[in-house]
PDB file of C-alpha atoms in Angstrom:
ATOM      1  CA  MET A 969     104.227  96.111 105.423  1.00  0.00           C
ATOM      2  CA  SER A 970     105.167  97.307 108.903  1.00  0.00           C
ATOM      3  CA  THR A 971     107.069  94.972 111.180  1.00  0.00           C
ATOM      4  CA  LEU A 972     106.758  94.657 114.934  1.00  0.00           C
ATOM      5  CA  GLN A 973     110.082  96.438 115.332  1.00  0.00           C
ATOM      6  CA  ASP A 974     108.905  99.338 113.126  1.00  0.00           C
ATOM      7  CA  VAL A 975     105.733  99.827 115.136  1.00  0.00           C
ATOM      8  CA  MET A 976     107.416  99.489 118.523  1.00  0.00           C
ATOM      9  CA  THR A 977     109.900 102.163 117.436  1.00  0.00           C
ATOM     10  CA  GLN A 978     107.024 104.477 116.510  1.00  0.00           C
ATOM     11  CA  LEU A 979     105.344 103.840 119.843  1.00  0.00           C
ATOM     12  CA  ARG A 980     108.531 104.480 121.784  1.00  0.00           C
ATOM     13  CA  ARG A 981     109.139 107.779 120.000  1.00  0.00           C
ATOM     14  CA  ALA A 982     105.551 108.914 120.587  1.00  0.00           C
ATOM     15  CA  GLY A 983     105.517 108.108 124.308  1.00  0.00           C
ATOM     16  CA  THR A 984     105.915 110.745 127.018  1.00  0.00           C
ATOM     17  CA  ALA A 985     106.700 110.653 130.722  1.00  0.00           C
ATOM     18  CA  GLN A 986     103.567 112.696 131.457  1.00  0.00           C
ATOM     19  CA  ASN A 987     101.326 110.197 129.707  1.00  0.00           C
ATOM     20  CA  ARG A 988     102.986 107.347 131.585  1.00  0.00           C
ATOM     21  CA  LYS A 989     102.061 109.073 134.852  1.00  0.00           C
ATOM     22  CA  VAL A 990      98.483 109.608 133.692  1.00  0.00           C
ATOM     23  CA  TYR A 991      98.035 106.015 132.509  1.00  0.00           C
ATOM     24  CA  ALA A 992      99.544 104.683 135.724  1.00  0.00           C
ATOM     25  CA  ARG A 993      96.858 106.535 137.678  1.00  0.00           C
ATOM     26  CA  HIS A 994      94.323 104.671 135.551  1.00  0.00           C
ATOM     27  CA  GLY A 995      95.858 101.326 136.452  1.00  0.00           C
ATOM     28  CA  ALA A 996      98.193 100.711 133.525  1.00  0.00           C
ATOM     29  CA  ALA A 997     101.480  99.084 134.468  1.00  0.00           C
ATOM     30  CA  GLU A 998     104.965  98.982 132.995  1.00  0.00           C
ATOM     31  CA  PRO A 999     106.231  98.316 130.455  1.00  0.00           C
ATOM     32  CA  MET A1000     104.586 101.194 128.636  1.00  0.00           C
ATOM     33  CA  PHE A1001     105.685 104.178 126.565  1.00  0.00           C
ATOM     34  CA  GLY A1002     102.806 106.519 127.392  1.00  0.00           C
ATOM     35  CA  VAL A1003     101.410 107.115 123.889  1.00  0.00           C
ATOM     36  CA  SER A1004      98.475 109.509 123.559  1.00  0.00           C
ATOM     37  CA  TYR A1005      95.287 108.221 121.978  1.00  0.00           C
ATOM     38  CA  LYS A1006      95.740 110.757 119.190  1.00  0.00           C
ATOM     39  CA  ASP A1007      99.141 109.285 118.372  1.00  0.00           C
ATOM     40  CA  LEU A1008      97.812 105.743 118.691  1.00  0.00           C
ATOM     41  CA  GLY A1009      95.210 106.639 116.082  1.00  0.00           C
ATOM     42  CA  ARG A1010      97.877 108.113 113.829  1.00  0.00           C
ATOM     43  CA  ILE A1011     100.023 104.981 114.103  1.00  0.00           C
ATOM     44  CA  ALA A1012      97.054 102.644 113.667  1.00  0.00           C
ATOM     45  CA  LYS A1013      95.635 104.312 110.544  1.00  0.00           C
ATOM     46  CA  PRO A1014      98.162 103.038 107.971  1.00  0.00           C
ATOM     47  CA  LEU A1015      98.238  99.614 109.615  1.00  0.00           C
ATOM     48  CA  LYS A1016      94.503  99.167 108.998  1.00  0.00           C
ATOM     49  CA  THR A1017      93.466  95.631 110.049  1.00  0.00           C
ATOM     50  CA  ASP A1018      96.457  93.387 110.631  1.00  0.00           C
ATOM     51  CA  HIS A1019      95.615  90.446 112.850  1.00  0.00           C
ATOM     52  CA  ALA A1020      99.074  88.866 112.699  1.00  0.00           C
ATOM     53  CA  LEU A1021     100.757  92.098 113.746  1.00  0.00           C
ATOM     54  CA  ALA A1022      98.143  92.576 116.471  1.00  0.00           C
ATOM     55  CA  ALA A1023      99.115  89.194 117.920  1.00  0.00           C
ATOM     56  CA  GLU A1024     102.786  90.201 117.963  1.00  0.00           C
ATOM     57  CA  LEU A1025     102.005  93.550 119.582  1.00  0.00           C
ATOM     58  CA  TRP A1026      99.946  91.866 122.287  1.00  0.00           C
ATOM     59  CA  ALA A1027     102.678  89.306 122.952  1.00  0.00           C
ATOM     60  CA  SER A1028     105.175  92.132 123.538  1.00  0.00           C
ATOM     61  CA  GLY A1029     103.581  92.765 126.938  1.00  0.00           C
ATOM     62  CA  ASN A1030     103.785  96.538 126.439  1.00  0.00           C
ATOM     63  CA  HIS A1031     100.631  98.400 127.485  1.00  0.00           C
ATOM     64  CA  ASP A1032     100.568 100.802 124.526  1.00  0.00           C
ATOM     65  CA  ALA A1033     101.293  97.975 122.107  1.00  0.00           C
ATOM     66  CA  ARG A1034      98.345  96.039 123.502  1.00  0.00           C
ATOM     67  CA  VAL A1035      96.002  99.008 123.147  1.00  0.00           C
ATOM     68  CA  LEU A1036      97.177  99.344 119.539  1.00  0.00           C
ATOM     69  CA  ALA A1037      96.758  95.598 119.011  1.00  0.00           C
ATOM     70  CA  LEU A1038      93.094  95.902 119.908  1.00  0.00           C
ATOM     71  CA  ARG A1039      92.688  98.681 117.354  1.00  0.00           C
ATOM     72  CA  ILE A1040      94.074  96.703 114.439  1.00  0.00           C
ATOM     73  CA  ALA A1041      92.982  93.159 115.364  1.00  0.00           C
ATOM     74  CA  ASP A1042      90.397  91.517 113.120  1.00  0.00           C
ATOM     75  CA  ALA A1043      87.324  90.867 115.250  1.00  0.00           C
ATOM     76  CA  SER A1044      86.022  88.301 112.764  1.00  0.00           C
ATOM     77  CA  ALA A1045      89.251  86.309 113.203  1.00  0.00           C
ATOM     78  CA  MET A1046      89.258  86.376 117.020  1.00  0.00           C
ATOM     79  CA  THR A1047      88.986  82.782 118.134  1.00  0.00           C
ATOM     80  CA  LYS A1048      87.690  81.887 121.572  1.00  0.00           C
ATOM     81  CA  THR A1049      91.116  80.480 122.396  1.00  0.00           C
ATOM     82  CA  ARG A1050      92.881  83.752 121.582  1.00  0.00           C
ATOM     83  CA  ALA A1051      90.230  85.789 123.391  1.00  0.00           C
ATOM     84  CA  ARG A1052      90.679  83.724 126.551  1.00  0.00           C
ATOM     85  CA  ARG A1053      94.451  83.952 126.287  1.00  0.00           C
ATOM     86  CA  TRP A1054      94.400  87.721 125.903  1.00  0.00           C
ATOM     87  CA  LEU A1055      91.939  88.049 128.755  1.00  0.00           C
ATOM     88  CA  ARG A1056      94.431  86.360 131.083  1.00  0.00           C
ATOM     89  CA  ASP A1057      96.833  89.251 130.408  1.00  0.00           C
ATOM     90  CA  VAL A1058      94.323  92.002 131.212  1.00  0.00           C
ATOM     91  CA  ASP A1059      95.220  93.822 134.422  1.00  0.00           C
ATOM     92  CA  ASN A1060      93.515  97.206 134.081  1.00  0.00           C
ATOM     93  CA  TYR A1061      90.225  98.660 132.916  1.00  0.00           C
ATOM     94  CA  ILE A1062      91.735 100.335 129.842  1.00  0.00           C
ATOM     95  CA  LEU A1063      92.590  96.948 128.353  1.00  0.00           C
ATOM     96  CA  ALA A1064      89.428  95.362 129.731  1.00  0.00           C
ATOM     97  CA  GLU A1065      87.191  97.803 127.884  1.00  0.00           C
ATOM     98  CA  ALA A1066      89.339  97.748 124.738  1.00  0.00           C
ATOM     99  CA  LEU A1067      89.196  93.947 124.663  1.00  0.00           C
ATOM    100  CA  GLY A1068      85.473  93.918 125.408  1.00  0.00           C
ATOM    101  CA  GLY A1069      84.838  96.415 122.640  1.00  0.00           C
ATOM    102  CA  LYS A1070      86.769  94.363 120.105  1.00  0.00           C
ATOM    103  CA  LEU A1071      85.132  91.108 121.167  1.00  0.00           C
ATOM    104  CA  SER A1072      81.678  92.684 120.952  1.00  0.00           C
ATOM    105  CA  GLU A1073      82.227  92.591 117.167  1.00  0.00           C
ATOM    106  CA  ALA A1074      83.454  88.992 117.151  1.00  0.00           C
ATOM    107  CA  PRO A1075      81.383  85.931 116.181  1.00  0.00           C
ATOM    108  CA  HIS A1076      81.624  84.567 119.723  1.00  0.00           C
ATOM    109  CA  ALA A1077      80.699  87.807 121.533  1.00  0.00           C
ATOM    110  CA  ARG A1078      77.584  86.469 123.231  1.00  0.00           C
ATOM    111  CA  GLU A1079      79.171  83.147 124.159  1.00  0.00           C
ATOM    112  CA  LEU A1080      82.199  84.819 125.738  1.00  0.00           C
ATOM    113  CA  SER A1081      80.051  87.308 127.623  1.00  0.00           C
ATOM    114  CA  ASP A1082      77.971  84.449 129.030  1.00  0.00           C
ATOM    115  CA  GLU A1083      81.173  82.667 130.028  1.00  0.00           C
ATOM    116  CA  TRP A1084      82.745  85.604 131.854  1.00  0.00           C
ATOM    117  CA  ARG A1085      80.020  87.812 133.386  1.00  0.00           C
ATOM    118  CA  ASP A1086      79.585  85.784 136.539  1.00  0.00           C
ATOM    119  CA  SER A1087      83.284  85.387 137.255  1.00  0.00           C
ATOM    120  CA  PRO A1088      84.226  86.425 140.815  1.00  0.00           C
ATOM    121  CA  THR A1089      87.390  87.960 139.332  1.00  0.00           C
ATOM    122  CA  GLU A1090      87.235  91.633 138.373  1.00  0.00           C
ATOM    123  CA  TRP A1091      88.623  91.671 134.839  1.00  0.00           C
ATOM    124  CA  PRO A1092      86.861  88.672 133.279  1.00  0.00           C
ATOM    125  CA  ALA A1093      83.543  89.883 134.692  1.00  0.00           C
ATOM    126  CA  SER A1094      84.263  93.437 133.540  1.00  0.00           C
ATOM    127  CA  VAL A1095      84.959  92.309 129.978  1.00  0.00           C
ATOM    128  CA  GLY A1096      81.866  90.112 129.992  1.00  0.00           C
ATOM    129  CA  TRP A1097      79.594  92.945 131.084  1.00  0.00           C
ATOM    130  CA  PHE A1098      81.234  95.462 128.752  1.00  0.00           C
ATOM    131  CA  ILE A1099      80.374  93.178 125.835  1.00  0.00           C
ATOM    132  CA  VAL A1100      76.748  93.426 126.949  1.00  0.00           C
ATOM    133  CA  ALA A1101      76.948  97.217 127.036  1.00  0.00           C
ATOM    134  CA  CYS A1102      78.269  97.214 123.464  1.00  0.00           C
ATOM    135  CA  THR A1103      75.641  94.813 122.126  1.00  0.00           C
ATOM    136  CA  ALA A1104      72.507  95.455 124.214  1.00  0.00           C
ATOM    137  CA  GLU A1105      70.691  97.273 121.415  1.00  0.00           C
ATOM    138  CA  GLN A1106      71.271  94.426 118.946  1.00  0.00           C
ATOM    139  CA  ALA A1107      68.101  92.348 118.788  1.00  0.00           C
ATOM    140  CA  ASP A1108      69.939  89.494 117.103  1.00  0.00           C
ATOM    141  CA  VAL A1109      72.221  89.170 120.143  1.00  0.00           C
ATOM    142  CA  TRP A1110      69.805  89.748 123.039  1.00  0.00           C
ATOM    143  CA  SER A1111      66.066  89.313 123.304  1.00  0.00           C
ATOM    144  CA  ALA A1112      64.108  91.779 125.432  1.00  0.00           C
ATOM    145  CA  SER A1113      63.369  89.051 127.979  1.00  0.00           C
ATOM    146  CA  GLU A1114      67.060  88.195 128.291  1.00  0.00           C
ATOM    147  CA  LEU A1115      67.890  91.835 128.918  1.00  0.00           C
ATOM    148  CA  ARG A1116      65.197  92.040 131.590  1.00  0.00           C
ATOM    149  CA  GLY A1117      66.889  89.086 133.251  1.00  0.00           C
ATOM    150  CA  LEU A1118      70.207  90.948 133.220  1.00  0.00           C
ATOM    151  CA  VAL A1119      68.545  94.049 134.693  1.00  0.00           C
ATOM    152  CA  ALA A1120      67.184  91.895 137.510  1.00  0.00           C
ATOM    153  CA  GLN A1121      70.601  90.315 138.069  1.00  0.00           C
ATOM    154  CA  ILE A1122      72.286  93.715 138.247  1.00  0.00           C
ATOM    155  CA  ASP A1123      69.637  94.935 140.674  1.00  0.00           C
ATOM    156  CA  THR A1124      70.436  92.011 142.985  1.00  0.00           C
ATOM    157  CA  GLU A1125      74.225  91.862 142.622  1.00  0.00           C
ATOM    158  CA  ILE A1126      75.687  95.257 141.765  1.00  0.00           C
ATOM    159  CA  ALA A1127      76.389  96.406 145.311  1.00  0.00           C
ATOM    160  CA  GLU A1128      78.519  93.327 146.010  1.00  0.00           C
ATOM    161  CA  ARG A1129      80.463  92.998 142.770  1.00  0.00           C
ATOM    162  CA  PRO A1130      84.110  94.158 142.350  1.00  0.00           C
ATOM    163  CA  ASN A1131      84.821  97.826 141.720  1.00  0.00           C
ATOM    164  CA  ARG A1132      85.092  97.984 137.928  1.00  0.00           C
ATOM    165  CA  VAL A1133      82.381  95.372 137.477  1.00  0.00           C
ATOM    166  CA  ARG A1134      79.992  97.824 139.156  1.00  0.00           C
ATOM    167  CA  HIS A1135      81.030 100.474 136.633  1.00  0.00           C
ATOM    168  CA  GLU A1136      80.410  98.157 133.683  1.00  0.00           C
ATOM    169  CA  MET A1137      77.062  97.034 135.099  1.00  0.00           C
ATOM    170  CA  ASN A1138      76.100 100.696 135.360  1.00  0.00           C
ATOM    171  CA  GLY A1139      76.952 101.056 131.685  1.00  0.00           C
ATOM    172  CA  VAL A1140      74.871  98.000 130.848  1.00  0.00           C
ATOM    173  CA  LEU A1141      71.822  99.525 132.534  1.00  0.00           C
ATOM    174  CA  ILE A1142      72.275 102.649 130.408  1.00  0.00           C
ATOM    175  CA  ALA A1143      72.634 100.603 127.207  1.00  0.00           C
ATOM    176  CA  ILE A1144      69.573  98.480 127.990  1.00  0.00           C
ATOM    177  CA  GLY A1145      67.608 101.614 128.858  1.00  0.00           C
ATOM    178  CA  LEU A1146      68.306 102.901 125.360  1.00  0.00           C
ATOM    179  CA  ARG A1147      66.971  99.750 123.674  1.00  0.00           C
ATOM    180  CA  ASP A1148      63.259 100.555 123.923  1.00  0.00           C
ATOM    181  CA  GLU A1149      60.701 102.269 126.114  1.00  0.00           C
ATOM    182  CA  SER A1150      59.589  99.146 127.981  1.00  0.00           C
ATOM    183  CA  LEU A1151      63.132  98.182 128.954  1.00  0.00           C
ATOM    184  CA  ARG A1152      63.814 101.795 129.848  1.00  0.00           C
ATOM    185  CA  ARG A1153      61.023 101.716 132.415  1.00  0.00           C
ATOM    186  CA  SER A1154      62.534  98.575 133.957  1.00  0.00           C
ATOM    187  CA  VAL A1155      65.983 100.174 134.091  1.00  0.00           C
ATOM    188  CA  LEU A1156      64.706 103.384 135.656  1.00  0.00           C
ATOM    189  CA  LYS A1157      62.910 101.438 138.379  1.00  0.00           C
ATOM    190  CA  VAL A1158      66.148  99.678 139.252  1.00  0.00           C
ATOM    191  CA  ASP A1159      68.060 102.959 139.064  1.00  0.00           C
ATOM    192  CA  ALA A1160      65.688 104.536 141.580  1.00  0.00           C
ATOM    193  CA  ARG A1161      66.073 101.538 143.870  1.00  0.00           C
ATOM    194  CA  ILE A1162      69.880 101.164 143.848  1.00  0.00           C
ATOM    195  CA  GLY A1163      70.760 104.862 143.744  1.00  0.00           C
ATOM    196  CA  PRO A1164      74.129 106.182 142.545  1.00  0.00           C
ATOM    197  CA  VAL A1165      76.576 103.360 141.804  1.00  0.00           C
ATOM    198  CA  GLN A1166      79.698 103.727 143.932  1.00  0.00           C
ATOM    199  CA  VAL A1167      82.943 103.162 142.008  1.00  0.00           C
ATOM    200  CA  ASP A1168      86.451 104.080 143.154  1.00  0.00           C
ATOM    201  CA  HIS A1169      88.180 105.799 140.241  1.00  0.00           C
ATOM    202  CA  GLY A1170      91.357 106.442 142.207  1.00  0.00           C
ATOM    203  CA  GLU A1171      93.379 109.572 141.528  1.00  0.00           C
ATOM    204  CA  THR A1172      91.607 110.383 138.281  1.00  0.00           C
ATOM    205  CA  GLY A1173      88.861 112.726 137.155  1.00  0.00           C
ATOM    206  CA  CYS A1174      86.729 109.860 135.885  1.00  0.00           C
ATOM    207  CA  LYS A1175      83.179 109.378 137.116  1.00  0.00           C
ATOM    208  CA  THR A1176      80.558 106.690 136.759  1.00  0.00           C
ATOM    209  CA  PRO A1177      77.616 108.399 135.016  1.00  0.00           C
ATOM    210  CA  ALA A1178      74.215 108.748 136.637  1.00  0.00           C
ATOM    211  CA  ILE A1179      71.915 106.404 134.720  1.00  0.00           C
ATOM    212  CA  ALA A1180      68.696 108.392 134.184  1.00  0.00           C
ATOM    213  CA  PRO A1181      70.333 111.696 133.144  1.00  0.00           C
ATOM    214  CA  TYR A1182      72.715 109.892 130.799  1.00  0.00           C
ATOM    215  CA  ILE A1183      69.828 108.080 129.094  1.00  0.00           C
ATOM    216  CA  ASP A1184      67.918 111.357 128.743  1.00  0.00           C
ATOM    217  CA  ARG A1185      70.897 113.164 127.208  1.00  0.00           C
ATOM    218  CA  THR A1186      71.543 110.336 124.763  1.00  0.00           C
ATOM    219  CA  LEU A1187      67.919 110.188 123.637  1.00  0.00           C
ATOM    220  CA  ILE A1188      67.853 113.951 123.076  1.00  0.00           C
ATOM    221  CA  HIS A1189      71.099 113.739 121.103  1.00  0.00           C
ATOM    222  CA  ARG A1190      69.705 110.937 118.953  1.00  0.00           C
ATOM    223  CA  GLU A1191      66.545 112.934 118.247  1.00  0.00           C
ATOM    224  CA  GLN A1192      68.617 115.950 117.238  1.00  0.00           C
ATOM    225  CA  MET A1193      70.823 113.854 114.956  1.00  0.00           C
ATOM    226  CA  ALA A1194      67.761 112.243 113.347  1.00  0.00           C
ATOM    227  CA  ALA A1195      66.236 115.676 112.747  1.00  0.00           C
ATOM    228  CA  ARG A1196      69.462 116.890 111.116  1.00  0.00           C
ATOM    229  CA  ARG A1197      69.625 113.835 108.868  1.00  0.00           C
ATOM    230  CA  ALA A1198      65.976 114.304 107.874  1.00  0.00           C
ATOM    231  CA  ALA A1199      66.528 117.989 107.105  1.00  0.00           C
ATOM    232  CA  LYS A1200      69.616 117.182 105.054  1.00  0.00           C
ATOM    233  CA  ALA A1201      67.745 114.493 103.112  1.00  0.00           C
ATOM    234  CA  ALA A1202      64.829 116.864 102.482  1.00  0.00           C
ATOM    235  CA  ALA A1203      67.166 119.593 101.257  1.00  0.00           C
ATOM    236  CA  LYS A1204      68.913 117.142  98.952  1.00  0.00           C
ATOM    237  CA  ALA A1205      65.603 115.890  97.584  1.00  0.00           C
ATOM    238  CA  ALA A1206      64.377 119.464  97.027  1.00  0.00           C
ATOM    239  CA  ALA A1207      67.571 120.389  95.215  1.00  0.00           C
ATOM    240  CA  LYS A1208      67.306 117.310  93.026  1.00  0.00           C
ATOM    241  CA  SER A1209      63.664 117.945  92.128  1.00  0.00           C
ATOM    242  CA  GLY A1210      64.436 121.536  91.240  1.00  0.00           C
ATOM    243  CA  ALA A1211      67.377 120.649  89.031  1.00  0.00           C
TER     244      ALA A1211
END
């Protein structure tokens, strides 16, 4: 079993000065080693799910350790108390989205999203909305009428919300637009009304995606993937019948 010291040593050895510069431009702050996502994946793989180690990594205060913590934490074991405590430490969008993604798989995902979305503070609201983006297509989490209410709220509020909250709201509109055709029509009406969502990405190459084109590309991709799966299944069935 790996110890905190073992993993921190691996992270330190994998970090680079160039990655530290890149992550800093994305809002990450020291202490950090600057570990690439490829190396984070390599380090995380043998650790599998280790909630106790994740807690120790998060408590270290190191940016890379916290990203790794959110890869190996057990979503089913994330209590509301721990989620709120970790949220207080979030100070950049990398951690905000990583935490939101992990919590979207937790038992309290909907409750925490409801608690945080309307916060006037950037990171709690960002995490709350990112949870919506991750769960919008799950009928057991959101009814269609609830999602229409969120679309209406975004339509009214998005221009005035903090920078990264606007980005996450944009993502929510995309996710809701992918849920079904009726919701997609509602989203596209709002998209036409609000226009491109303005988000300051600083000195990075990141962009906030245009809603309608992104939905179109995703739907086409899904259709292509479904066709490939169907063709593969048909070929398998044909081979089996001919055996």
